[in-house]
């Protein structure tokens, strides 16, 4: 590939480390931003239907609504079993969805996954009435299959649309979809569950939101810049040169090379730890603060949402800080990823454990620890292993994250079950402390492995060369130039 870098030719080996594109990037708000925003919103909506059950199930199993006609149930099955059941079916689907999306395009598969999720979630009230806990678990299993497919498929979109130098910023857009969804779903579900509408309408509301997103994705979602009918030539060239894509080129998946690369296993292990921690925070924190600190469901929802709101705001700074550190050469790409991952996960894990030492008579002292949990976790999600896979290969990142998701769910399904297995008295903070110490270890140890194995080098099996059309863009290796055009996002 010919390109200019201070009047010199940039070698392909230099480009494998990523480039800082200094040509015309097209509109300030381009089609790439629309694709990333749409997938972020979709991820957030699906995640909300996954996580909000930790609030809704409290209303399903105790009379919380002011309306006495709203049903509630007494089940022998533990809440942790019902909450974790969504992970049982997601594992196998994550394993194959990324590969299928890379081969055949992700748009329609994403739409189908989101639609199936909406149908299964909508059926939970009827399933609870007819089949009790078993009925709810069946709905959750269907949701798990849909959501297990959705996550690696969105990675296909990110791998095709996100330029190398914007990964942290675009990664934040993806992360904010999850965090905002937690805020909204947690607060809204708690308020509705206690109102005269009752918990079923908390579910129906998010089903409607899910369906509306499907309509937007149908009209606005595209697999890659090549098939988008209105993307500008400048933006398309910027994306393709940055990612070294080639029009319509299908590349065989180098399975053996991918899974004999230590850096890949560093990403997979780190994702297992990060996702386990996220699962515990989103599913058990609500139960923990209700049982130990005696918050009612409405207080619980507000206290659970505040940390996520603060982490969402801090994430903006973290995202730009990550890109700034890299482009200004304060740290290399790989050391930036290592620092964000380890600091974020360890900080969040310590905050989780320390929340159990708050005296019940000073319940609101737990709020700062909840805030630190979310803020530190955001640090790792914005600049750590969540985007490191794209450094290795944008093309095959969906496969890496599909396998990571499968392994994460295999480990994560035991998270909510720890509450059932290890806690006999849910009001005892010391019993919760044991659960959270185990969580901290499961989250932190894999991040140490990531520090040891991580790489920012485009792998030889992940390198796809492109011969872009004229005009030739001006580019340079990331970190070797800090010049930027006015139209840079």
Short mmCIF file of C-alpha atoms in Angstrom, two decimals:
data_model
loop_
_atom_site.label_atom_id
_atom_site.label_comp_id
_atom_site.label_asym_id
_atom_site.label_seq_id
_atom_site.Cartn_x
_atom_site.Cartn_y
_atom_site.Cartn_z
CA UNK A 1 0.00 0.00 0.00
CA UNK A 2 1.39 3.35 -1.05
CA UNK A 3 0.86 6.31 1.20
CA UNK A 4 2.70 9.38 2.35
CA UNK A 5 4.31 9.84 5.69
CA UNK A 6 6.45 12.96 5.82
CA UNK A 7 7.27 12.38 2.13
CA UNK A 8 8.32 8.80 2.88
CA UNK A 9 6.58 5.53 2.10
CA UNK A 10 4.97 3.79 5.06
CA UNK A 11 5.77 0.11 5.10
CA UNK A 12 3.06 -2.49 5.61
CA UNK A 13 4.85 -3.71 8.73
CA UNK A 14 4.52 -0.25 10.25
CA UNK A 15 0.84 -0.18 9.39
CA UNK A 16 0.17 -3.37 11.31
CA UNK A 17 0.59 -1.36 14.50
CA UNK A 18 -2.20 1.02 13.48
CA UNK A 19 -2.16 4.37 11.74
CA UNK A 20 -2.99 7.96 12.51
CA UNK A 21 -4.99 9.12 9.51
CA UNK A 22 -4.49 12.77 8.59
CA UNK A 23 -6.52 12.99 5.39
CA UNK A 24 -10.15 14.02 4.92
CA UNK A 25 -12.29 11.79 7.13
CA UNK A 26 -15.62 12.91 5.78
CA UNK A 27 -18.45 14.29 7.97
CA UNK A 28 -17.76 15.04 11.61
CA UNK A 29 -20.72 12.78 12.45
CA UNK A 30 -20.34 10.01 9.92
CA UNK A 31 -21.98 6.73 9.10
CA UNK A 32 -19.50 4.91 11.35
CA UNK A 33 -20.86 6.84 14.34
CA UNK A 34 -24.42 5.88 13.41
CA UNK A 35 -23.53 2.19 13.17
CA UNK A 36 -21.68 2.17 16.48
CA UNK A 37 -24.43 4.16 18.21
CA UNK A 38 -27.13 1.83 16.92
CA UNK A 39 -25.29 -1.31 18.02
CA UNK A 40 -24.56 0.32 21.39
CA UNK A 41 -28.24 1.12 21.89
CA UNK A 42 -29.20 -2.39 20.86
CA UNK A 43 -26.67 -3.94 23.22
CA UNK A 44 -27.93 -1.71 26.02
CA UNK A 45 -31.57 -2.61 25.41
CA UNK A 46 -30.87 -6.33 25.35
CA UNK A 47 -28.64 -6.02 28.40
CA UNK A 48 -31.42 -4.17 30.24
CA UNK A 49 -33.81 -7.06 29.61
CA UNK A 50 -31.13 -9.34 31.04
CA UNK A 51 -30.14 -7.37 34.13
CA UNK A 52 -33.44 -5.79 35.21
CA UNK A 53 -34.79 -9.20 36.24
CA UNK A 54 -32.68 -8.87 39.39
CA UNK A 55 -35.04 -6.03 40.39
CA UNK A 56 -38.21 -7.44 38.84
CA UNK A 57 -37.80 -10.84 40.50
CA UNK A 58 -37.89 -9.19 43.91
CA UNK A 59 -41.34 -7.86 43.01
CA UNK A 60 -42.36 -11.21 41.50
CA UNK A 61 -41.64 -13.02 44.76
CA UNK A 62 -43.01 -10.48 47.25
CA UNK A 63 -45.97 -8.10 47.21
CA UNK A 64 -44.31 -4.80 46.30
CA UNK A 65 -47.02 -3.11 44.21
CA UNK A 66 -49.70 -0.86 45.71
CA UNK A 67 -52.08 -2.79 43.46
CA UNK A 68 -53.06 -5.99 45.28
CA UNK A 69 -54.15 -7.60 42.01
CA UNK A 70 -50.59 -7.74 40.70
CA UNK A 71 -49.49 -11.39 41.00
CA UNK A 72 -46.55 -12.56 43.05
CA UNK A 73 -45.20 -16.05 43.56
CA UNK A 74 -43.56 -18.25 46.16
CA UNK A 75 -41.02 -20.50 44.45
CA UNK A 76 -38.70 -23.12 45.84
CA UNK A 77 -36.22 -22.35 43.07
CA UNK A 78 -33.68 -19.78 44.25
CA UNK A 79 -33.60 -16.37 42.59
CA UNK A 80 -29.94 -16.90 41.71
CA UNK A 81 -30.83 -19.97 39.64
CA UNK A 82 -33.47 -18.05 37.68
CA UNK A 83 -31.19 -15.04 37.13
CA UNK A 84 -28.25 -17.15 35.96
CA UNK A 85 -30.34 -19.33 33.62
CA UNK A 86 -29.97 -16.81 30.80
CA UNK A 87 -26.28 -17.70 30.65
CA UNK A 88 -26.88 -21.42 30.21
CA UNK A 89 -27.95 -21.15 26.57
CA UNK A 90 -25.88 -18.18 25.51
CA UNK A 91 -22.57 -20.05 25.58
CA UNK A 92 -22.96 -22.22 22.48
CA UNK A 93 -24.44 -19.40 20.40
CA UNK A 94 -21.62 -16.97 21.19
CA UNK A 95 -19.15 -19.58 20.01
CA UNK A 96 -20.49 -19.68 16.43
CA UNK A 97 -22.23 -16.34 15.90
CA UNK A 98 -19.07 -14.31 15.36
CA UNK A 99 -17.85 -16.69 12.64
CA UNK A 100 -21.22 -16.78 10.88
CA UNK A 101 -21.50 -12.99 11.01
CA UNK A 102 -18.04 -12.58 9.49
CA UNK A 103 -18.84 -15.00 6.67
CA UNK A 104 -22.39 -13.96 5.77
CA UNK A 105 -22.90 -10.48 7.21
CA UNK A 106 -24.26 -9.52 10.62
CA UNK A 107 -27.17 -7.15 9.89
CA UNK A 108 -30.03 -9.62 9.52
CA UNK A 109 -28.70 -11.94 12.19
CA UNK A 110 -28.59 -9.01 14.62
CA UNK A 111 -32.18 -8.11 13.74
CA UNK A 112 -33.35 -11.69 14.25
CA UNK A 113 -31.56 -12.00 17.59
CA UNK A 114 -33.10 -8.77 18.90
CA UNK A 115 -36.60 -9.78 17.74
CA UNK A 116 -36.37 -13.21 19.42
CA UNK A 117 -35.17 -11.56 22.63
CA UNK A 118 -38.20 -9.23 22.62
CA UNK A 119 -40.65 -12.13 22.14
CA UNK A 120 -39.11 -14.27 24.90
CA UNK A 121 -38.97 -11.36 27.36
CA UNK A 122 -42.58 -10.41 26.61
CA UNK A 123 -43.72 -13.93 27.51
CA UNK A 124 -42.23 -13.95 31.02
CA UNK A 125 -45.42 -12.78 32.84
CA UNK A 126 -47.54 -15.42 31.10
CA UNK A 127 -44.86 -18.08 31.60
CA UNK A 128 -44.66 -17.28 35.32
CA UNK A 129 -48.42 -17.62 35.63
CA UNK A 130 -48.56 -20.93 33.75
CA UNK A 131 -45.27 -22.62 34.59
CA UNK A 132 -43.96 -20.80 37.65
CA UNK A 133 -40.18 -20.60 37.99
CA UNK A 134 -39.74 -23.21 35.24
CA UNK A 135 -41.69 -21.06 32.81
CA UNK A 136 -39.52 -18.04 33.57
CA UNK A 137 -36.37 -20.12 33.15
CA UNK A 138 -37.53 -21.31 29.71
CA UNK A 139 -38.03 -17.70 28.60
CA UNK A 140 -34.61 -16.82 29.96
CA UNK A 141 -33.05 -19.69 28.03
CA UNK A 142 -34.51 -18.35 24.78
CA UNK A 143 -33.28 -14.88 25.68
CA UNK A 144 -29.85 -16.33 26.36
CA UNK A 145 -29.69 -17.86 22.89
CA UNK A 146 -30.66 -14.53 21.32
CA UNK A 147 -28.30 -12.42 23.42
CA UNK A 148 -25.47 -14.90 23.06
CA UNK A 149 -25.68 -14.42 19.30
CA UNK A 150 -26.14 -10.65 19.48
CA UNK A 151 -22.90 -9.71 21.24
CA UNK A 152 -20.32 -11.24 18.83
CA UNK A 153 -22.44 -10.11 15.87
CA UNK A 154 -22.12 -6.49 16.99
CA UNK A 155 -18.36 -7.08 17.14
CA UNK A 156 -18.56 -7.79 13.39
CA UNK A 157 -20.00 -4.30 12.93
CA UNK A 158 -17.32 -2.74 15.12
CA UNK A 159 -14.55 -4.60 13.30
CA UNK A 160 -15.78 -3.30 9.94
CA UNK A 161 -16.60 0.29 10.89
CA UNK A 162 -14.28 1.52 13.70
CA UNK A 163 -10.93 3.05 12.62
CA UNK A 164 -7.86 2.10 14.66
CA UNK A 165 -7.30 5.51 16.22
CA UNK A 166 -10.92 5.81 17.44
CA UNK A 167 -11.22 2.50 19.25
CA UNK A 168 -11.36 3.83 22.79
CA UNK A 169 -13.85 6.57 21.91
CA UNK A 170 -16.03 4.24 19.89
CA UNK A 171 -15.60 1.59 22.56
CA UNK A 172 -16.99 4.06 25.06
CA UNK A 173 -20.08 4.58 22.90
CA UNK A 174 -20.55 0.82 23.04
CA UNK A 175 -20.03 0.71 26.78
CA UNK A 176 -22.33 3.65 27.47
CA UNK A 177 -25.14 1.70 25.82
CA UNK A 178 -24.84 -0.87 28.59
CA UNK A 179 -24.39 1.58 31.45
CA UNK A 180 -27.25 3.88 30.44
CA UNK A 181 -29.50 0.85 30.03
CA UNK A 182 -28.65 -0.26 33.57
CA UNK A 183 -29.56 3.18 34.92
CA UNK A 184 -32.84 3.42 33.06
CA UNK A 185 -33.95 -0.18 33.49
CA UNK A 186 -33.02 -0.30 37.18
CA UNK A 187 -34.81 2.94 38.11
CA UNK A 188 -37.81 2.46 35.85
CA UNK A 189 -38.39 -1.18 36.73
CA UNK A 190 -38.23 -0.36 40.44
CA UNK A 191 -40.71 2.51 40.13
CA UNK A 192 -43.14 0.60 37.93
CA UNK A 193 -42.93 -2.55 40.07
CA UNK A 194 -44.05 -0.57 43.11
CA UNK A 195 -46.74 1.36 41.24
CA UNK A 196 -50.30 0.23 40.49
CA UNK A 197 -49.10 -1.12 37.13
CA UNK A 198 -46.86 -3.68 38.81
CA UNK A 199 -43.86 -5.62 37.61
CA UNK A 200 -45.41 -7.02 34.36
CA UNK A 201 -45.51 -3.54 32.85
CA UNK A 202 -41.83 -3.01 33.61
CA UNK A 203 -41.26 -5.92 31.25
CA UNK A 204 -43.75 -4.78 28.61
CA UNK A 205 -42.23 -1.29 28.46
CA UNK A 206 -38.78 -2.63 27.58
CA UNK A 207 -40.28 -5.03 25.05
CA UNK A 208 -41.75 -2.00 23.26
CA UNK A 209 -38.36 -0.24 23.36
CA UNK A 210 -36.72 -3.40 21.99
CA UNK A 211 -39.17 -3.52 19.05
CA UNK A 212 -38.65 0.18 18.25
CA UNK A 213 -34.88 -0.42 18.08
CA UNK A 214 -35.45 -3.29 15.65
CA UNK A 215 -37.26 -0.89 13.30
CA UNK A 216 -34.38 1.61 13.40
CA UNK A 217 -31.82 -1.13 12.79
CA UNK A 218 -33.82 -2.48 9.83
CA UNK A 219 -33.58 0.86 8.03
CA UNK A 220 -30.20 2.20 9.22
CA UNK A 221 -27.95 -0.80 9.96
CA UNK A 222 -25.29 -1.94 7.44
CA UNK A 223 -22.63 -4.63 7.51
CA UNK A 224 -19.69 -2.48 6.35
CA UNK A 225 -18.80 0.74 4.50
CA UNK A 226 -18.76 -1.05 1.14
CA UNK A 227 -22.47 -1.89 1.21
CA UNK A 228 -23.65 1.43 2.68
CA UNK A 229 -25.36 3.42 -0.12
CA UNK A 230 -24.71 6.92 1.22
CA UNK A 231 -21.34 6.77 3.00
CA UNK A 232 -19.01 9.43 1.61
CA UNK A 233 -15.94 8.43 -0.35
CA UNK A 234 -13.72 10.20 2.19
CA UNK A 235 -15.14 8.37 5.20
CA UNK A 236 -15.06 5.04 3.40
CA UNK A 237 -11.39 5.50 2.44
CA UNK A 238 -10.51 6.57 5.99
CA UNK A 239 -12.10 3.43 7.48
CA UNK A 240 -10.69 1.03 4.90
CA UNK A 241 -7.15 2.39 5.02
CA UNK A 242 -7.14 2.47 8.82
CA UNK A 243 -8.35 -1.14 9.03
CA UNK A 244 -6.50 -2.33 5.91
CA UNK A 245 -9.70 -3.69 4.41
CA UNK A 246 -10.21 -4.77 0.84
CA UNK A 247 -13.55 -4.50 -0.97
CA UNK A 248 -15.53 -7.74 -1.08
CA UNK A 249 -12.55 -9.83 -0.01
CA UNK A 250 -13.41 -12.89 2.07
CA UNK A 251 -10.58 -14.28 4.13
CA UNK A 252 -10.57 -17.86 5.48
CA UNK A 253 -10.58 -18.07 9.25
CA UNK A 254 -7.14 -19.21 10.52
CA UNK A 255 -8.51 -21.13 13.51
CA UNK A 256 -5.27 -22.80 14.55
CA UNK A 257 -3.23 -19.60 14.37
CA UNK A 258 -5.84 -17.63 16.30
CA UNK A 259 -5.98 -20.05 19.20
CA UNK A 260 -2.27 -20.69 19.38
CA UNK A 261 -1.63 -16.96 19.91
CA UNK A 262 -0.96 -16.05 23.55
CA UNK A 263 -2.29 -12.52 23.09
CA UNK A 264 -5.67 -13.96 22.08
CA UNK A 265 -5.82 -15.99 25.27
CA UNK A 266 -4.87 -12.89 27.21
CA UNK A 267 -7.98 -11.17 25.82
CA UNK A 268 -10.18 -14.23 26.45
CA UNK A 269 -9.03 -14.64 30.05
CA UNK A 270 -9.41 -10.94 30.81
CA UNK A 271 -12.92 -10.95 29.34
CA UNK A 272 -13.84 -13.89 31.55
CA UNK A 273 -12.83 -11.91 34.63
CA UNK A 274 -14.38 -8.61 33.55
CA UNK A 275 -17.67 -10.19 32.53
CA UNK A 276 -17.85 -12.23 35.73
CA UNK A 277 -17.48 -9.04 37.74
CA UNK A 278 -20.08 -7.26 35.59
CA UNK A 279 -22.48 -10.18 36.04
CA UNK A 280 -22.13 -10.07 39.81
CA UNK A 281 -22.53 -6.30 40.01
CA UNK A 282 -25.59 -6.23 37.77
CA UNK A 283 -27.33 -9.28 39.23
CA UNK A 284 -26.44 -9.48 42.93
CA UNK A 285 -25.78 -5.93 44.09
CA UNK A 286 -29.50 -5.16 44.19
CA UNK A 287 -30.17 -8.23 46.31
CA UNK A 288 -27.19 -7.45 48.55
CA UNK A 289 -28.22 -3.89 49.40
CA UNK A 290 -31.86 -4.86 49.88
CA UNK A 291 -31.15 -7.76 52.21
CA UNK A 292 -28.26 -6.31 54.22
CA UNK A 293 -29.30 -2.64 54.32
CA UNK A 294 -33.09 -3.07 54.16
CA UNK A 295 -33.72 -0.72 51.22
CA UNK A 296 -37.18 -1.10 49.69
CA UNK A 297 -37.43 -1.80 45.96
CA UNK A 298 -37.72 1.88 44.97
CA UNK A 299 -34.76 2.97 47.13
CA UNK A 300 -32.87 -0.05 45.84
CA UNK A 301 -33.42 1.02 42.24
CA UNK A 302 -32.25 4.59 42.86
CA UNK A 303 -29.18 3.55 44.89
CA UNK A 304 -28.24 0.98 42.24
CA UNK A 305 -28.61 3.50 39.41
CA UNK A 306 -26.52 6.34 40.90
CA UNK A 307 -23.13 4.55 40.59
CA UNK A 308 -23.87 3.67 36.99
CA UNK A 309 -24.76 7.28 36.24
CA UNK A 310 -21.43 8.47 37.67
CA UNK A 311 -19.49 5.81 35.79
CA UNK A 312 -21.17 6.85 32.55
CA UNK A 313 -19.96 10.42 33.01
CA UNK A 314 -16.46 9.35 33.98
CA UNK A 315 -16.31 7.05 30.97
CA UNK A 316 -16.19 10.05 28.63
CA UNK A 317 -12.97 11.19 30.26
CA UNK A 318 -11.52 7.67 30.33
CA UNK A 319 -12.19 7.15 26.62
CA UNK A 320 -10.49 10.33 25.52
CA UNK A 321 -7.70 9.79 28.06
CA UNK A 322 -6.94 6.38 26.54
CA UNK A 323 -6.74 7.75 22.99
CA UNK A 324 -4.74 10.77 24.21
CA UNK A 325 -2.18 8.60 26.01
CA UNK A 326 -1.67 6.54 22.86
CA UNK A 327 -1.51 9.32 20.28
CA UNK A 328 0.79 11.44 22.50
CA UNK A 329 3.05 8.45 23.13
CA UNK A 330 2.76 8.71 26.91
CA UNK A 331 2.43 4.92 26.87
CA UNK A 332 2.40 2.36 24.09
CA UNK A 333 -0.94 0.94 22.99
CA UNK A 334 -0.36 -2.35 24.79
CA UNK A 335 0.75 -0.72 28.06
CA UNK A 336 -2.28 1.58 27.95
CA UNK A 337 -4.55 -1.45 27.57
CA UNK A 338 -2.73 -3.24 30.42
CA UNK A 339 -2.97 -0.26 32.76
CA UNK A 340 -6.67 0.36 32.15
CA UNK A 341 -7.58 -3.32 32.46
CA UNK A 342 -5.68 -4.09 35.66
CA UNK A 343 -6.43 -0.82 37.46
CA UNK A 344 -10.11 -1.00 36.59
CA UNK A 345 -10.75 -4.60 37.57
CA UNK A 346 -8.67 -4.57 40.77
CA UNK A 347 -10.16 -1.23 41.86
CA UNK A 348 -13.71 -2.44 41.24
CA UNK A 349 -13.05 -5.75 43.02
CA UNK A 350 -11.65 -4.06 46.13
CA UNK A 351 -14.61 -1.67 46.26
CA UNK A 352 -17.00 -4.63 46.03
CA UNK A 353 -15.36 -6.39 48.99
CA UNK A 354 -15.15 -3.22 51.07
CA UNK A 355 -18.88 -2.57 50.60
CA UNK A 356 -19.52 -5.51 52.95
CA UNK A 357 -17.83 -3.79 55.91
CA UNK A 358 -20.34 -0.91 56.00
CA UNK A 359 -22.43 -1.11 59.22
CA UNK A 360 -26.13 -1.74 58.45
CA UNK A 361 -27.11 1.17 60.72
CA UNK A 362 -25.22 3.49 58.34
CA UNK A 363 -26.74 2.07 55.18
CA UNK A 364 -26.08 5.00 52.88
CA UNK A 365 -22.34 4.78 53.50
CA UNK A 366 -22.40 1.90 51.05
CA UNK A 367 -23.19 4.26 48.16
CA UNK A 368 -19.57 5.53 47.67
CA UNK A 369 -18.32 1.94 47.42
CA UNK A 370 -21.01 1.15 44.85
CA UNK A 371 -19.90 4.22 42.89
CA UNK A 372 -16.23 3.17 42.93
CA UNK A 373 -17.24 -0.33 41.75
CA UNK A 374 -18.89 1.09 38.64
CA UNK A 375 -16.33 3.81 37.92
CA UNK A 376 -13.35 1.43 38.09
CA UNK A 377 -15.18 -1.17 36.00
CA UNK A 378 -15.83 1.49 33.37
CA UNK A 379 -12.08 2.17 33.28
CA UNK A 380 -11.35 -1.42 32.28
CA UNK A 381 -14.23 -1.64 29.79
CA UNK A 382 -13.29 1.55 27.95
CA UNK A 383 -9.56 1.02 27.55
CA UNK A 384 -8.70 -2.57 28.42
CA UNK A 385 -9.33 -6.04 27.02
CA UNK A 386 -12.72 -5.06 25.62
CA UNK A 387 -11.01 -3.34 22.69
CA UNK A 388 -7.63 -5.11 22.72
CA UNK A 389 -8.88 -7.84 20.40
CA UNK A 390 -9.34 -5.28 17.62
CA UNK A 391 -5.65 -4.38 17.91
CA UNK A 392 -4.80 -7.98 17.04
CA UNK A 393 -7.21 -8.23 14.09
CA UNK A 394 -10.34 -6.16 13.34
CA UNK A 395 -11.48 -8.87 10.93
CA UNK A 396 -11.31 -11.79 13.34
CA UNK A 397 -12.07 -9.89 16.56
CA UNK A 398 -15.72 -11.12 16.44
CA UNK A 399 -14.47 -14.70 16.60
CA UNK A 400 -12.12 -13.90 19.49
CA UNK A 401 -14.90 -12.15 21.40
CA UNK A 402 -17.37 -14.88 20.52
CA UNK A 403 -15.14 -17.46 22.16
CA UNK A 404 -14.46 -15.07 25.02
CA UNK A 405 -18.19 -14.63 25.50
CA UNK A 406 -18.75 -18.38 25.55
CA UNK A 407 -16.04 -18.90 28.15
CA UNK A 408 -17.29 -15.89 30.14
CA UNK A 409 -20.82 -17.25 30.29
CA UNK A 410 -19.56 -20.72 31.24
CA UNK A 411 -17.84 -19.18 34.26
CA UNK A 412 -20.37 -16.39 34.82
CA UNK A 413 -23.36 -18.69 35.25
CA UNK A 414 -21.84 -19.78 38.58
CA UNK A 415 -21.80 -16.16 39.80
CA UNK A 416 -25.45 -15.77 40.84
CA UNK A 417 -25.40 -19.38 42.07
CA UNK A 418 -22.75 -18.47 44.65
CA UNK A 419 -25.46 -16.60 46.53
CA UNK A 420 -27.60 -19.77 46.61
CA UNK A 421 -24.72 -22.05 47.59
CA UNK A 422 -22.80 -19.95 50.11
CA UNK A 423 -25.33 -17.66 51.77
CA UNK A 424 -27.72 -19.13 54.32
CA UNK A 425 -28.63 -15.80 55.94
CA UNK A 426 -29.01 -13.12 53.26
CA UNK A 427 -28.95 -10.36 55.89
CA UNK A 428 -25.45 -11.35 57.06
CA UNK A 429 -22.78 -9.11 55.54
CA UNK A 430 -19.97 -11.56 56.37
CA UNK A 431 -21.56 -14.26 54.21
CA UNK A 432 -21.83 -11.80 51.31
CA UNK A 433 -18.18 -10.89 51.93
CA UNK A 434 -17.11 -14.45 51.11
CA UNK A 435 -19.07 -14.36 47.84
CA UNK A 436 -17.52 -11.01 46.90
CA UNK A 437 -13.97 -12.12 47.77
CA UNK A 438 -14.39 -15.07 45.40
CA UNK A 439 -15.71 -12.63 42.80
CA UNK A 440 -12.69 -10.38 43.26
CA UNK A 441 -10.28 -13.28 42.74
CA UNK A 442 -12.09 -14.60 39.66
CA UNK A 443 -12.05 -11.09 38.18
CA UNK A 444 -8.51 -10.02 39.05
CA UNK A 445 -6.37 -13.10 38.36
CA UNK A 446 -7.26 -13.23 34.62
CA UNK A 447 -6.35 -9.54 34.31
CA UNK A 448 -2.85 -10.40 35.51
CA UNK A 449 -2.70 -12.98 32.70
CA UNK A 450 -3.76 -10.25 30.29
CA UNK A 451 -0.89 -8.04 31.47
CA UNK A 452 1.54 -10.88 30.75
CA UNK A 453 0.17 -11.94 27.35
CA UNK A 454 -1.29 -8.76 25.84
CA UNK A 455 -0.06 -7.37 22.52
CA UNK A 456 -0.90 -4.41 20.30
CA UNK A 457 0.65 -5.90 17.15
CA UNK A 458 -1.57 -6.72 14.20
CA UNK A 459 -1.07 -10.47 13.90
CA UNK A 460 0.16 -11.99 10.65
CA UNK A 461 -3.04 -14.07 10.49
CA UNK A 462 -5.13 -10.91 10.92
CA UNK A 463 -3.48 -8.71 8.29
CA UNK A 464 -5.59 -7.82 5.25
CA UNK A 465 -4.01 -5.50 2.70
CA UNK A 466 -5.92 -2.97 0.66
CA UNK A 467 -5.13 -1.00 -2.46
CA UNK A 468 -7.27 2.10 -1.89
CA UNK A 469 -8.39 4.24 -4.79
CA UNK A 470 -6.99 7.70 -5.35
CA UNK A 471 -6.58 10.17 -3.81
CA UNK A 472 -3.87 8.70 -1.60
CA UNK A 473 -4.44 9.65 2.03
CA UNK A 474 -1.82 11.10 4.31
CA UNK A 475 -1.17 8.75 7.21
CA UNK A 476 1.39 8.03 9.87
CA UNK A 477 2.04 5.40 12.47
CA UNK A 478 0.07 6.00 15.64
CA UNK A 479 2.09 7.93 18.17
CA UNK A 480 4.59 9.32 15.66
CA UNK A 481 2.54 12.37 14.76
CA UNK A 482 0.15 14.49 16.73
CA UNK A 483 -1.11 16.57 13.82
CA UNK A 484 -4.88 16.42 13.30
CA UNK A 485 -7.27 17.95 10.83
CA UNK A 486 -10.12 20.16 11.97
CA UNK A 487 -12.69 17.59 10.86
CA UNK A 488 -11.40 14.84 13.15
CA UNK A 489 -14.04 13.37 15.46
#
